């Protein structure tokens, strides 16, 4: 069997359609991913995305019984089988840290998102995991206006889950360049507020150099202004997850991207803390 490492987030390492294991640098242990986009389709096309053959689109119809069977079978293997030995996972990483709805595209594009949330919560309950591990939804937040997404978020919150809401830029120009979508900062604010009032929400931000240049002062100031506006509106954001490039992009812009020095991330984190917001930095 291949050895799982923090640099390998392959979605098919366990040979399953919807469930995949990740040794996560952020969580410090085993993260169990739920991939609702096995068709490699997303409504965004972030330049740093590690998904090969990424296509524009949404999640396909999900075989809910297969997802249930895969998740239950995988949890049984991890908790009662020899999963850790087969994948040669070190002793200090042999703990389930979270179950993350993530994968190869925007998971909230799933037409039955609320039912998927209910399914995951039910399986976690069967294994007595609710309240013992994190439940994370990693999302670009662009579909928070959909009733099925809002219903799913409300239930996710009831299960003790949280949202990691992607905000890589707070300018229309920056979002077009990084995420390759046309959005206004006001739309991002509105979607963030929807998410945070329905479910515990963190902002997840990737900072990197583009053509050797770090984010401009204009970009950084706009980001800080967005955070200040969230505070002014009393939007209950938990904090910021600030991270840099860790694995190579599979997009055509990959040669133009490079990691920033850790000191850059640390300095920007201090600017965020000066606003009274919590920050976690992952290089």
Short mmCIF file of C-alpha atoms in Angstrom, two decimals, residues 25-201:
data_model
loop_
_atom_site.label_atom_id
_atom_site.label_comp_id
_atom_site.label_asym_id
_atom_site.label_seq_id
_atom_site.Cartn_x
_atom_site.Cartn_y
_atom_site.Cartn_z
CA UNK A 25 -0.69 19.17 8.07
CA UNK A 26 -3.39 21.47 9.42
CA UNK A 27 -5.12 19.02 11.74
CA UNK A 28 -2.07 16.98 12.74
CA UNK A 29 -3.61 13.58 12.08
CA UNK A 30 -6.05 11.71 9.88
CA UNK A 31 -8.62 13.75 8.00
CA UNK A 32 -11.37 11.79 6.25
CA UNK A 33 -12.43 13.56 3.09
CA UNK A 34 -15.85 13.41 1.47
CA UNK A 35 -15.55 14.12 -2.25
CA UNK A 36 -18.90 15.19 -3.70
CA UNK A 37 -17.24 16.19 -6.99
CA UNK A 38 -15.67 12.99 -8.36
CA UNK A 39 -16.29 14.48 -11.81
CA UNK A 40 -13.55 17.10 -11.12
CA UNK A 41 -16.06 19.90 -11.70
CA UNK A 42 -16.15 23.23 -9.88
CA UNK A 43 -17.80 26.59 -10.41
CA UNK A 44 -14.45 28.24 -9.61
CA UNK A 45 -11.03 27.62 -11.11
CA UNK A 46 -8.49 28.71 -8.50
CA UNK A 47 -5.00 29.04 -9.93
CA UNK A 48 -3.45 27.05 -7.06
CA UNK A 49 -5.95 24.14 -7.26
CA UNK A 50 -4.34 20.68 -7.03
CA UNK A 51 -7.15 18.93 -8.94
CA UNK A 52 -6.02 17.67 -12.37
CA UNK A 53 -8.31 18.03 -15.40
CA UNK A 54 -10.46 20.53 -13.54
CA UNK A 55 -13.66 21.44 -15.42
CA UNK A 56 -16.28 24.12 -14.92
CA UNK A 57 -19.50 22.75 -13.51
CA UNK A 58 -21.13 21.31 -10.41
CA UNK A 59 -21.38 18.08 -8.48
CA UNK A 60 -23.02 15.10 -10.18
CA UNK A 61 -25.92 13.17 -8.68
CA UNK A 62 -24.66 11.41 -5.55
CA UNK A 63 -25.29 7.72 -4.89
CA UNK A 64 -26.25 8.20 -1.26
CA UNK A 65 -26.30 4.51 -0.38
CA UNK A 66 -22.81 4.09 -1.78
CA UNK A 67 -21.59 7.12 0.14
CA UNK A 68 -23.12 5.77 3.35
CA UNK A 69 -21.55 2.34 2.82
CA UNK A 70 -18.14 3.81 1.97
CA UNK A 71 -18.06 6.11 4.99
CA UNK A 72 -19.27 3.45 7.43
CA UNK A 73 -16.89 0.86 6.00
CA UNK A 74 -13.96 3.24 6.09
CA UNK A 75 -14.63 4.32 9.69
CA UNK A 76 -14.88 0.65 10.68
CA UNK A 77 -11.52 -0.02 9.01
CA UNK A 78 -9.84 2.89 10.78
CA UNK A 79 -11.34 2.30 14.22
CA UNK A 80 -11.40 -1.50 14.27
CA UNK A 81 -9.18 -2.68 11.43
CA UNK A 82 -5.54 -2.38 10.33
CA UNK A 83 -5.88 0.78 8.23
CA UNK A 84 -3.00 2.60 9.97
CA UNK A 85 -0.62 -0.32 9.46
CA UNK A 86 -1.52 -0.82 5.79
CA UNK A 87 -0.94 2.82 4.95
CA UNK A 88 2.15 3.07 7.19
CA UNK A 89 0.89 6.03 9.19
CA UNK A 90 3.14 7.08 12.06
CA UNK A 91 1.96 6.53 15.62
CA UNK A 92 1.62 10.22 16.42
CA UNK A 93 -0.79 10.68 13.49
CA UNK A 94 -3.03 7.71 14.30
CA UNK A 95 -6.15 9.60 15.30
CA UNK A 96 -9.18 10.79 13.36
CA UNK A 97 -9.04 14.58 13.61
CA UNK A 98 -11.91 15.49 11.33
CA UNK A 99 -14.30 14.53 8.59
CA UNK A 100 -14.15 17.16 5.86
CA UNK A 101 -16.64 17.71 3.05
CA UNK A 102 -14.15 18.81 0.43
CA UNK A 103 -12.82 17.05 -2.66
CA UNK A 104 -12.45 17.94 -6.33
CA UNK A 105 -14.86 20.86 -6.63
CA UNK A 106 -17.34 23.01 -4.75
CA UNK A 107 -19.31 20.58 -2.53
CA UNK A 108 -22.30 22.87 -1.99
CA UNK A 109 -23.06 22.54 -5.70
CA UNK A 110 -24.49 19.12 -4.80
CA UNK A 111 -28.24 19.25 -5.46
CA UNK A 112 -28.97 17.14 -2.35
CA UNK A 113 -26.47 18.85 -0.07
CA UNK A 114 -28.82 18.89 2.90
CA UNK A 115 -29.39 15.13 2.65
CA UNK A 116 -25.66 14.49 2.40
CA UNK A 117 -25.11 16.45 5.61
CA UNK A 118 -27.81 14.40 7.33
CA UNK A 119 -26.22 11.17 6.09
CA UNK A 120 -22.74 12.09 7.35
CA UNK A 121 -24.11 13.14 10.72
CA UNK A 122 -26.04 9.88 11.06
CA UNK A 123 -23.00 7.71 10.27
CA UNK A 124 -20.85 9.70 12.70
CA UNK A 125 -23.52 9.14 15.33
CA UNK A 126 -23.43 5.39 14.71
CA UNK A 127 -19.70 5.40 15.49
CA UNK A 128 -20.09 7.72 18.51
CA UNK A 129 -17.93 10.39 16.86
CA UNK A 130 -20.22 13.40 17.20
CA UNK A 131 -18.63 15.87 19.59
CA UNK A 132 -15.31 13.97 19.52
CA UNK A 133 -13.94 14.98 16.12
CA UNK A 134 -14.28 18.05 13.95
CA UNK A 135 -16.78 18.18 11.12
CA UNK A 136 -15.58 20.62 8.46
CA UNK A 137 -17.12 21.93 5.25
CA UNK A 138 -14.53 23.50 2.95
CA UNK A 139 -16.36 25.84 0.59
CA UNK A 140 -15.84 28.84 -1.66
CA UNK A 141 -19.12 30.15 -0.23
CA UNK A 142 -20.54 31.19 -3.58
CA UNK A 143 -23.76 29.18 -3.25
CA UNK A 144 -24.82 30.23 0.25
CA UNK A 145 -28.01 31.76 -1.19
CA UNK A 146 -29.44 28.35 -2.11
CA UNK A 147 -32.11 27.02 0.29
CA UNK A 148 -30.69 23.48 0.14
CA UNK A 149 -27.28 24.81 1.18
CA UNK A 150 -28.72 26.89 4.01
CA UNK A 151 -30.67 23.89 5.30
CA UNK A 152 -27.50 21.81 5.18
CA UNK A 153 -25.48 24.44 7.01
CA UNK A 154 -28.04 24.70 9.78
CA UNK A 155 -27.97 20.93 10.28
CA UNK A 156 -24.15 20.85 10.03
CA UNK A 157 -24.05 23.36 12.87
CA UNK A 158 -26.40 21.18 14.93
CA UNK A 159 -23.97 18.28 14.45
CA UNK A 160 -21.17 20.52 15.77
CA UNK A 161 -19.70 21.22 12.35
CA UNK A 162 -17.98 24.31 11.00
CA UNK A 163 -17.36 25.99 7.65
CA UNK A 164 -13.99 26.97 6.22
CA UNK A 165 -15.03 29.73 3.83
CA UNK A 166 -12.51 30.58 1.10
CA UNK A 167 -11.56 34.25 0.73
CA UNK A 168 -8.29 34.66 -1.17
CA UNK A 169 -8.92 38.26 -2.20
CA UNK A 170 -11.27 41.06 -1.20
CA UNK A 171 -11.21 42.85 -4.56
CA UNK A 172 -13.09 41.99 -7.72
CA UNK A 173 -9.81 42.13 -9.64
CA UNK A 174 -8.07 39.80 -7.21
CA UNK A 175 -10.87 37.23 -7.27
CA UNK A 176 -10.86 37.26 -11.06
CA UNK A 177 -7.11 36.70 -11.08
CA UNK A 178 -6.87 34.06 -8.33
CA UNK A 179 -10.24 32.29 -8.35
CA UNK A 180 -11.16 33.12 -11.97
CA UNK A 181 -14.68 34.24 -11.07
CA UNK A 182 -16.49 37.55 -11.34
CA UNK A 183 -17.68 38.51 -7.85
CA UNK A 184 -18.06 41.73 -5.94
CA UNK A 185 -16.72 42.17 -2.40
CA UNK A 186 -20.28 42.96 -1.27
CA UNK A 187 -21.45 39.56 -2.52
CA UNK A 188 -18.65 37.89 -0.56
CA UNK A 189 -19.67 39.83 2.56
CA UNK A 190 -23.30 38.79 2.11
CA UNK A 191 -22.38 35.13 1.65
CA UNK A 192 -20.04 35.22 4.63
CA UNK A 193 -22.78 36.67 6.80
CA UNK A 194 -25.22 33.98 5.66
CA UNK A 195 -22.71 31.25 6.46
CA UNK A 196 -21.67 32.64 9.84
CA UNK A 197 -25.23 33.15 11.07
CA UNK A 198 -26.16 29.57 10.17
CA UNK A 199 -22.99 27.71 11.15
CA UNK A 200 -19.69 28.27 12.93
CA UNK A 201 -17.48 29.80 10.22
#
